[in-house]
CSV table of C-alpha atoms in Angstrom, one decimal:
chain,number,residue,atom,x,y,z
A,1,UNK,CA,19.2,-38.7,73.4
A,2,UNK,CA,15.8,-36.8,72.8
A,3,UNK,CA,14.4,-36.9,69.1
A,4,UNK,CA,13.6,-33.0,69.1
A,5,UNK,CA,17.7,-32.4,69.8
A,6,UNK,CA,18.6,-34.9,67.3
A,7,UNK,CA,16.5,-32.6,65.0
A,8,UNK,CA,17.5,-29.4,65.7
A,9,UNK,CA,21.3,-30.8,65.7
A,10,UNK,CA,20.7,-32.1,62.1
A,11,UNK,CA,19.2,-28.7,61.2
A,12,UNK,CA,22.1,-26.6,62.6
A,13,UNK,CA,24.2,-28.9,60.8
A,14,UNK,CA,22.7,-28.3,57.6
A,15,UNK,CA,22.5,-24.8,57.8
A,16,UNK,CA,26.5,-24.9,58.4
A,17,UNK,CA,26.8,-27.1,55.6
A,18,UNK,CA,25.0,-24.5,53.0
A,19,UNK,CA,27.6,-21.9,52.3
A,20,UNK,CA,29.7,-25.0,51.4
A,21,UNK,CA,27.7,-26.8,49.1
A,22,UNK,CA,26.3,-23.9,47.1
A,23,UNK,CA,30.0,-22.1,46.9
A,24,UNK,CA,31.0,-22.0,43.6
A,25,UNK,CA,34.7,-20.6,42.2
A,26,UNK,CA,34.5,-18.2,39.2
A,27,UNK,CA,35.0,-19.4,35.8
A,28,UNK,CA,34.3,-18.3,31.9
A,29,UNK,CA,31.1,-19.0,30.2
A,30,UNK,CA,32.2,-16.8,27.5
A,31,UNK,CA,36.0,-15.8,26.7
A,32,UNK,CA,37.2,-12.5,24.3
A,33,UNK,CA,37.9,-13.5,21.1
A,34,UNK,CA,41.2,-12.1,18.8
A,35,UNK,CA,40.8,-10.1,16.2
A,36,UNK,CA,42.4,-8.0,13.7
A,37,UNK,CA,40.8,-4.7,12.6
A,38,UNK,CA,41.6,-1.7,11.2
A,39,UNK,CA,42.5,2.1,11.7
A,40,UNK,CA,39.1,4.1,12.7
A,41,UNK,CA,37.2,0.9,12.8
A,42,UNK,CA,35.6,-0.3,16.4
A,43,UNK,CA,35.9,-3.5,18.6
A,44,UNK,CA,34.1,-5.1,21.1
A,45,UNK,CA,35.1,-8.0,23.7
A,46,UNK,CA,32.6,-10.0,25.7
A,47,UNK,CA,33.1,-11.5,28.8
A,48,UNK,CA,30.6,-14.1,30.6
A,49,UNK,CA,32.0,-15.4,34.0
A,50,UNK,CA,29.8,-17.9,36.6
A,51,UNK,CA,30.1,-18.1,40.2
A,52,UNK,CA,28.7,-17.9,43.6
A,53,UNK,CA,29.2,-15.4,44.7
A,54,UNK,CA,29.1,-13.2,41.6
A,55,UNK,CA,32.3,-12.6,40.6
A,56,UNK,CA,34.0,-9.2,40.2
A,57,UNK,CA,35.4,-8.6,36.5
A,58,UNK,CA,37.9,-6.4,35.5
A,59,UNK,CA,39.5,-5.1,32.0
A,60,UNK,CA,43.5,-5.0,31.7
A,61,UNK,CA,45.6,-4.1,28.6
A,62,UNK,CA,49.1,-4.8,27.7
A,63,UNK,CA,51.3,-3.3,24.7
A,64,UNK,CA,52.6,-5.8,22.1
A,65,UNK,CA,55.5,-7.5,23.3
A,66,UNK,CA,55.1,-6.5,26.7
A,67,UNK,CA,52.8,-8.9,28.5
A,68,UNK,CA,54.4,-8.6,31.6
A,69,UNK,CA,53.6,-4.7,32.1
A,70,UNK,CA,49.5,-4.8,32.1
A,71,UNK,CA,47.5,-1.7,32.7
A,72,UNK,CA,44.1,-1.8,34.2
A,73,UNK,CA,41.0,-0.3,32.1
A,74,UNK,CA,38.8,2.3,32.9
A,75,UNK,CA,35.5,3.3,31.1
A,76,UNK,CA,36.3,6.8,29.5
A,77,UNK,CA,39.8,6.2,29.1
A,78,UNK,CA,41.7,7.0,26.1
A,79,UNK,CA,40.1,10.4,25.8
A,80,UNK,CA,36.6,8.6,26.2
A,81,UNK,CA,37.0,6.1,23.1
A,82,UNK,CA,37.5,3.4,25.8
A,83,UNK,CA,33.6,2.1,27.4
A,84,UNK,CA,33.3,-1.0,29.9
A,85,UNK,CA,29.6,-2.0,30.6
A,86,UNK,CA,29.1,-4.8,33.6
A,87,UNK,CA,26.1,-6.2,34.7
A,88,UNK,CA,25.9,-8.8,37.8
A,89,UNK,CA,23.4,-11.1,38.3
A,90,UNK,CA,23.4,-15.0,38.2
A,91,UNK,CA,26.3,-14.2,35.8
A,92,UNK,CA,28.7,-11.4,35.5
A,93,UNK,CA,28.7,-10.2,32.0
A,94,UNK,CA,31.0,-7.4,30.7
A,95,UNK,CA,31.4,-5.7,27.5
A,96,UNK,CA,34.9,-3.9,26.4
A,97,UNK,CA,34.6,-1.3,23.7
A,98,UNK,CA,36.9,1.0,21.6
A,99,UNK,CA,36.2,3.3,19.3
A,100,UNK,CA,38.3,5.2,16.5
A,101,UNK,CA,40.6,2.5,17.0
A,102,UNK,CA,44.5,3.5,16.0
A,103,UNK,CA,47.7,1.6,15.2
A,104,UNK,CA,48.5,2.0,19.2
A,105,UNK,CA,45.8,0.3,20.2
A,106,UNK,CA,47.1,-3.2,19.0
A,107,UNK,CA,48.1,-5.2,22.3
A,108,UNK,CA,46.7,-7.8,24.5
A,109,UNK,CA,43.4,-7.2,26.2
A,110,UNK,CA,42.7,-9.3,29.4
A,111,UNK,CA,39.2,-9.9,31.2
A,112,UNK,CA,39.7,-11.0,34.6
A,113,UNK,CA,37.1,-12.5,37.2
A,114,UNK,CA,37.2,-13.5,40.7
A,115,UNK,CA,34.6,-14.1,43.9
A,116,UNK,CA,37.4,-15.2,46.1
A,117,UNK,CA,37.1,-12.7,49.4
A,118,UNK,CA,41.2,-11.5,49.5
A,119,UNK,CA,40.9,-10.6,45.7
A,120,UNK,CA,41.5,-7.0,47.0
A,121,UNK,CA,44.1,-7.8,49.2
A,122,UNK,CA,47.7,-6.5,47.6
A,123,UNK,CA,49.3,-9.1,50.0
A,124,UNK,CA,47.7,-11.8,47.9
A,125,UNK,CA,49.5,-13.0,44.2
A,126,UNK,CA,46.7,-12.0,41.9
A,127,UNK,CA,47.7,-15.0,39.8
A,128,UNK,CA,45.9,-16.8,42.3
A,129,UNK,CA,42.8,-15.2,43.4
A,130,UNK,CA,41.8,-13.8,39.5
A,131,UNK,CA,41.1,-16.1,36.9
A,132,UNK,CA,42.3,-14.4,33.6
A,133,UNK,CA,41.4,-14.5,30.0
A,134,UNK,CA,43.4,-12.7,27.3
A,135,UNK,CA,42.6,-11.8,23.3
A,136,UNK,CA,44.7,-10.1,21.1
A,137,UNK,CA,43.9,-7.1,18.9
A,138,UNK,CA,45.8,-6.4,15.7
A,139,UNK,CA,45.3,-2.5,14.5
A,140,UNK,CA,46.3,-2.6,10.8
A,141,UNK,CA,46.6,1.0,8.7
A,142,UNK,CA,43.5,1.2,6.8
A,143,UNK,CA,44.3,1.3,2.9
A,144,UNK,CA,43.4,4.2,1.1
A,145,UNK,CA,40.0,4.2,-1.2
A,146,UNK,CA,39.4,7.1,-3.5
A,147,UNK,CA,35.7,7.0,-3.9
A,148,UNK,CA,33.0,9.5,-6.1
A,149,UNK,CA,31.3,12.4,-4.4
A,150,UNK,CA,27.5,12.1,-3.2
A,151,UNK,CA,25.0,12.4,-6.0
A,152,UNK,CA,21.7,14.0,-6.4
A,153,UNK,CA,19.5,12.4,-9.0
A,154,UNK,CA,17.3,15.1,-10.9
A,155,UNK,CA,13.4,14.8,-10.7
A,156,UNK,CA,12.3,17.4,-13.0
A,157,UNK,CA,14.1,16.0,-16.2
A,158,UNK,CA,14.5,12.4,-17.5
A,159,UNK,CA,17.6,11.4,-15.2
A,160,UNK,CA,21.3,10.8,-17.3
A,161,UNK,CA,23.1,7.4,-16.6
A,162,UNK,CA,24.9,7.8,-13.2
A,163,UNK,CA,28.2,6.3,-12.9
A,164,UNK,CA,29.9,5.4,-9.4
A,165,UNK,CA,33.8,5.1,-8.7
A,166,UNK,CA,36.2,3.4,-6.3
A,167,UNK,CA,39.8,3.3,-6.5
A,168,UNK,CA,42.0,1.7,-4.3
A,169,UNK,CA,45.4,3.8,-4.3
A,170,UNK,CA,47.2,2.2,-1.2
A,171,UNK,CA,47.2,-1.3,0.8
A,172,UNK,CA,49.3,-2.8,3.1
A,173,UNK,CA,48.5,-6.3,2.1
A,174,UNK,CA,47.5,-7.9,-0.9
A,175,UNK,CA,44.2,-7.5,-2.2
A,176,UNK,CA,41.8,-9.8,-3.4
A,177,UNK,CA,38.9,-9.1,-4.7
A,178,UNK,CA,36.3,-6.0,-4.7
A,179,UNK,CA,32.5,-5.6,-5.2
A,180,UNK,CA,29.8,-3.3,-4.8
A,181,UNK,CA,27.0,-3.2,-1.9
A,182,UNK,CA,23.3,-1.5,-1.5
A,183,UNK,CA,21.7,-1.7,1.7
A,184,UNK,CA,23.7,-4.1,3.6
A,185,UNK,CA,23.3,-6.7,0.3
A,186,UNK,CA,25.8,-7.6,-2.2
A,187,UNK,CA,24.8,-6.3,-5.6
A,188,UNK,CA,25.0,-9.1,-8.2
A,189,UNK,CA,27.4,-9.4,-10.8
A,190,UNK,CA,29.5,-6.7,-9.6
A,191,UNK,CA,32.6,-9.4,-8.3
A,192,UNK,CA,36.2,-8.4,-9.8
A,193,UNK,CA,39.5,-8.6,-9.2
A,194,UNK,CA,40.5,-5.1,-9.9
A,195,UNK,CA,41.2,-2.1,-7.7
A,196,UNK,CA,39.5,0.2,-10.0
A,197,UNK,CA,36.0,-0.4,-10.1
A,198,UNK,CA,32.8,1.6,-11.7
A,199,UNK,CA,29.0,0.6,-11.0
A,200,UNK,CA,26.7,2.3,-13.5
A,201,UNK,CA,22.9,3.2,-13.1
A,202,UNK,CA,21.6,3.3,-16.5
A,203,UNK,CA,18.0,5.1,-15.9
A,204,UNK,CA,18.3,5.9,-12.4
A,205,UNK,CA,15.0,7.2,-10.2
A,206,UNK,CA,14.1,7.9,-6.8
A,207,UNK,CA,14.4,3.9,-5.8
A,208,UNK,CA,17.8,3.7,-6.8
A,209,UNK,CA,18.8,6.6,-4.3
A,210,UNK,CA,20.8,5.4,-0.9
A,211,UNK,CA,23.7,4.2,0.5
A,212,UNK,CA,26.3,2.8,-2.1
A,213,UNK,CA,29.4,1.0,-0.6
A,214,UNK,CA,32.7,-0.3,-2.6
A,215,UNK,CA,34.0,-3.3,-0.6
A,216,UNK,CA,37.8,-4.5,-1.1
A,217,UNK,CA,39.0,-7.9,0.2
A,218,UNK,CA,42.4,-8.8,1.5
A,219,UNK,CA,44.4,-12.0,2.0
A,220,UNK,CA,45.4,-11.4,5.6
A,221,UNK,CA,43.2,-8.3,6.8
A,222,UNK,CA,39.4,-7.4,6.9
A,223,UNK,CA,38.1,-5.6,4.3
A,224,UNK,CA,38.0,-1.9,3.5
A,225,UNK,CA,35.4,-0.1,2.1
A,226,UNK,CA,34.1,3.5,1.0
A,227,UNK,CA,30.4,4.7,0.7
A,228,UNK,CA,28.9,6.9,-1.9
A,229,UNK,CA,25.6,8.4,-1.6
A,230,UNK,CA,23.0,8.5,-4.0
A,231,UNK,CA,20.2,11.1,-3.1
A,232,UNK,CA,16.9,11.9,-4.1
A,233,UNK,CA,13.7,14.1,-3.6
A,234,UNK,CA,10.8,11.8,-2.0
A,235,UNK,CA,8.5,9.7,-4.6
A,236,UNK,CA,5.3,8.2,-2.9
A,237,UNK,CA,4.8,4.9,-4.6
A,238,UNK,CA,2.2,3.5,-2.9
A,239,UNK,CA,-1.2,5.0,-1.2
A,240,UNK,CA,-4.8,5.0,-0.8
A,241,UNK,CA,-6.8,7.0,-3.8
A,242,UNK,CA,-10.1,6.8,-1.7
A,243,UNK,CA,-11.6,5.3,1.4
A,244,UNK,CA,-14.8,4.4,1.9
A,245,UNK,CA,-16.5,4.4,5.5
A,246,UNK,CA,-19.2,4.3,7.7
A,247,UNK,CA,-19.9,7.3,10.4
A,248,UNK,CA,-19.2,5.9,13.7
A,249,UNK,CA,-16.1,3.7,12.3
A,250,UNK,CA,-12.3,3.9,12.1
A,251,UNK,CA,-10.6,5.1,8.7
A,252,UNK,CA,-7.0,4.4,7.8
A,253,UNK,CA,-4.9,6.2,5.3
A,254,UNK,CA,-1.4,5.4,4.4
A,255,UNK,CA,1.5,6.8,2.1
A,256,UNK,CA,5.1,4.6,1.4
A,257,UNK,CA,7.8,6.5,-0.9
A,258,UNK,CA,11.3,5.9,-2.0
A,259,UNK,CA,13.9,8.1,-2.0
A,260,UNK,CA,17.1,9.2,0.0
A,261,UNK,CA,17.5,10.4,2.6
A,262,UNK,CA,14.6,8.4,4.2
A,263,UNK,CA,11.8,11.5,5.7
A,264,UNK,CA,12.0,9.8,9.1
A,265,UNK,CA,10.9,12.8,10.9
A,266,UNK,CA,9.3,14.6,8.4
A,267,UNK,CA,6.3,13.5,7.3
A,268,UNK,CA,3.1,15.4,7.7
A,269,UNK,CA,-0.8,15.2,6.9
A,270,UNK,CA,-3.2,17.6,6.4
A,271,UNK,CA,-7.0,17.9,5.3
A,272,UNK,CA,-7.5,19.9,1.9
A,273,UNK,CA,-10.4,22.3,1.8
A,274,UNK,CA,-9.9,24.0,-1.7
A,275,UNK,CA,-7.2,26.4,-1.1
A,276,UNK,CA,-7.0,26.2,2.2
A,277,UNK,CA,-5.8,23.2,4.7
A,278,UNK,CA,-5.5,22.2,8.1
A,279,UNK,CA,-2.3,20.5,9.9
A,280,UNK,CA,-3.4,17.5,11.5
A,281,UNK,CA,-1.5,15.7,14.6
A,282,UNK,CA,-2.0,13.2,17.4
A,283,UNK,CA,-3.5,16.1,20.1
A,284,UNK,CA,-7.0,15.8,19.1
A,285,UNK,CA,-7.2,12.3,20.3
A,286,UNK,CA,-9.2,11.3,17.1
A,287,UNK,CA,-6.5,11.8,14.6
A,288,UNK,CA,-3.3,9.2,15.1
A,289,UNK,CA,-0.5,9.8,12.8
A,290,UNK,CA,2.7,6.8,12.8
A,291,UNK,CA,5.4,7.6,11.0
A,292,UNK,CA,8.9,5.5,10.4
A,293,UNK,CA,11.2,6.1,7.6
A,294,UNK,CA,9.3,5.6,4.3
A,295,UNK,CA,5.8,4.8,5.6
A,296,UNK,CA,3.3,6.9,7.3
A,297,UNK,CA,0.0,6.1,8.7
A,298,UNK,CA,-3.1,8.0,9.4
A,299,UNK,CA,-6.0,6.7,11.2
A,300,UNK,CA,-9.3,8.7,12.3
A,301,UNK,CA,-11.2,7.2,15.3
A,302,UNK,CA,-15.2,7.5,15.2
A,303,UNK,CA,-16.3,9.1,12.1
A,304,UNK,CA,-18.0,12.5,11.8
A,305,UNK,CA,-20.4,12.1,8.7
A,306,UNK,CA,-20.4,16.4,8.6
A,307,UNK,CA,-17.0,17.1,9.6
A,308,UNK,CA,-14.6,14.0,8.3
A,309,UNK,CA,-15.1,13.4,4.8
A,310,UNK,CA,-12.9,15.2,2.3
A,311,UNK,CA,-9.7,15.3,0.9
A,312,UNK,CA,-6.2,14.4,3.0
A,313,UNK,CA,-2.9,14.6,1.9
A,314,UNK,CA,0.2,13.1,2.9
A,315,UNK,CA,3.7,15.1,2.6
A,316,UNK,CA,7.5,13.4,2.2
A,317,UNK,CA,10.0,15.9,2.4
A,318,UNK,CA,13.6,15.3,2.9
A,319,UNK,CA,16.9,17.6,2.2
A,320,UNK,CA,16.2,17.2,-1.4
A,321,UNK,CA,12.7,18.1,-1.9
A,322,UNK,CA,9.3,17.2,-0.7
A,323,UNK,CA,6.3,15.2,-2.5
A,324,UNK,CA,2.7,15.0,-1.7
A,325,UNK,CA,-0.5,12.7,-2.8
A,326,UNK,CA,-4.2,12.5,-1.5
A,327,UNK,CA,-6.9,10.2,-0.5
A,328,UNK,CA,-10.5,11.1,-0.8
A,329,UNK,CA,-12.4,10.0,2.4
A,330,UNK,CA,-16.0,9.5,1.8
A,331,UNK,CA,-18.2,8.9,5.2
A,332,UNK,CA,-21.5,7.2,4.7
A,333,UNK,CA,-24.7,7.5,7.4
A,334,UNK,CA,-25.8,4.5,9.4
A,335,UNK,CA,-28.6,3.8,7.0
A,336,UNK,CA,-26.1,3.0,3.9
A,337,UNK,CA,-26.1,-0.8,4.6
A,338,UNK,CA,-29.9,-0.7,4.1
A,339,UNK,CA,-30.2,1.4,0.8
A,340,UNK,CA,-30.1,-1.9,-1.4
A,341,UNK,CA,-32.7,-3.8,0.5
A,342,UNK,CA,-34.9,-0.3,0.5
A,343,UNK,CA,-34.1,0.1,-3.3
A,344,UNK,CA,-35.6,-3.1,-4.1
A,345,UNK,CA,-38.6,-2.7,-1.6
A,346,UNK,CA,-39.1,0.3,-3.8
A,347,UNK,CA,-39.1,-0.8,-6.9
A,348,UNK,CA,-41.8,-3.8,-5.7
A,349,UNK,CA,-44.5,-0.7,-4.2
A,350,UNK,CA,-43.8,0.9,-7.3
A,351,UNK,CA,-44.8,-2.2,-9.6
A,352,UNK,CA,-47.7,-3.0,-7.0
A,353,UNK,CA,-49.2,0.2,-7.8
A,354,UNK,CA,-48.5,0.4,-11.5
A,355,UNK,CA,-50.5,-3.1,-11.8
A,356,UNK,CA,-53.1,-2.0,-9.6
A,357,UNK,CA,-54.1,1.2,-11.1
A,358,UNK,CA,-54.3,-0.3,-14.5
A,359,UNK,CA,-56.6,-3.2,-13.1
A,360,UNK,CA,-58.6,-0.2,-11.9
A,361,UNK,CA,-58.7,1.5,-15.1
A,362,UNK,CA,-59.7,-1.3,-17.7
A,363,UNK,CA,-62.5,-0.7,-20.1
A,364,UNK,CA,-65.6,-2.5,-19.2
A,365,UNK,CA,-65.7,-4.0,-23.1
A,366,UNK,CA,-62.6,-6.0,-22.3
A,367,UNK,CA,-63.9,-7.6,-19.4
A,368,UNK,CA,-65.5,-11.1,-20.9
A,369,UNK,CA,-69.0,-12.0,-20.0
A,370,UNK,CA,-68.8,-15.5,-18.3
A,371,UNK,CA,-72.3,-16.4,-19.8
A,372,UNK,CA,-71.1,-15.8,-23.2
A,373,UNK,CA,-69.5,-18.6,-25.1
A,374,UNK,CA,-65.5,-18.2,-25.6
A,375,UNK,CA,-65.1,-19.5,-29.2
A,376,UNK,CA,-65.9,-17.6,-32.3
A,377,UNK,CA,-70.1,-17.5,-32.9
A,378,UNK,CA,-71.3,-19.1,-36.5
A,379,UNK,CA,-73.8,-16.4,-38.2
A,380,UNK,CA,-76.3,-16.9,-41.0
A,381,UNK,CA,-74.3,-15.3,-43.9
A,382,UNK,CA,-73.5,-18.7,-44.8
A,383,UNK,CA,-76.5,-19.9,-45.0
A,384,UNK,CA,-78.0,-16.7,-46.6
A,385,UNK,CA,-75.3,-17.3,-49.5
A,386,UNK,CA,-76.4,-20.8,-50.1
A,387,UNK,CA,-79.7,-20.1,-50.9
A,388,UNK,CA,-78.9,-16.7,-53.0
A,389,UNK,CA,-76.5,-19.4,-55.0
A,390,UNK,CA,-79.7,-21.8,-55.4
A,391,UNK,CA,-82.0,-19.3,-56.8
A,392,UNK,CA,-79.8,-18.3,-59.0
A,393,UNK,CA,-79.3,-21.7,-60.8
A,394,UNK,CA,-83.2,-22.1,-61.0
A,395,UNK,CA,-83.8,-19.2,-62.9
A,396,UNK,CA,-81.0,-20.4,-65.5
């Protein structure tokens, strides 16, 4: 046989074998997990499948004790409480979510996957063409918790102690423990076995504001909780009092605050000029403001020594009140770095001038002649005294 004919036959045989070699039946990478939830909660089930071609994914539901009566679930079902998000790539991934759970949402949820070409043929047995993974969702009645109303802290007068209260009045399973949380963290030393609990803030400040949560644990049921909001107007706890820059440089000023609710969308900056002010925003191309919850930042590009120096004010506002702080911006000339050197140079020049003037104004008598003896000169006064004494002795 001709060598080229052999090569062509091998190539054709390889192309025919590729589909059979690369094909892969559907299989689960991640299956949905059974959960127990409370009424009003939300749950999500995940389903991750692999196969070639990528398998199709469907979600089905059956009521408890009626596993033979599955019904397919669709996105937007149960008055739009059901959401189904599916993405197909190398794997097929789907997430089933149901919000505002009711007791009727209890049941068996099934993820089905298949890449069999006959999967949608009604004459085929779905048990053969689809693989399945099930999870049981049990929804229990949420315990009843009586909690304190929201509290607003006063910033104008010394705050009085604040006490938060929670009372577990109804529970369908035995209560185990209770504790308090803030910002997702458990507050130390608050765990107890009581159903009626309290948390006391002795000297409340703006930093103590936020969402507090009383949490109850149970032996055979998920945790239950209630939220109490403690609100306060913002208190700016950090900012630059002054900023010194050279012209042409960039300046950065910031403010940090505490208080709840956070002033996410109500941070403002303005330049104060006596009794008037100018609101600042990002429209000029030189001023850039970035803000998030309890932090804001003002950046000024290419400082102008004539326009930019002055007082800048940040203002934090929430539904309770507002607080402002100021930063003084000083802009120096390009020659500012040379000022220390120029000062030293000026001192040297002045010193030299003083020395020269002093030397020129010296009296001639103060100048010592090199021809004269340096030491003290002896006079004849001593000899005269000696002669006088001799004469006096001779007369006697």
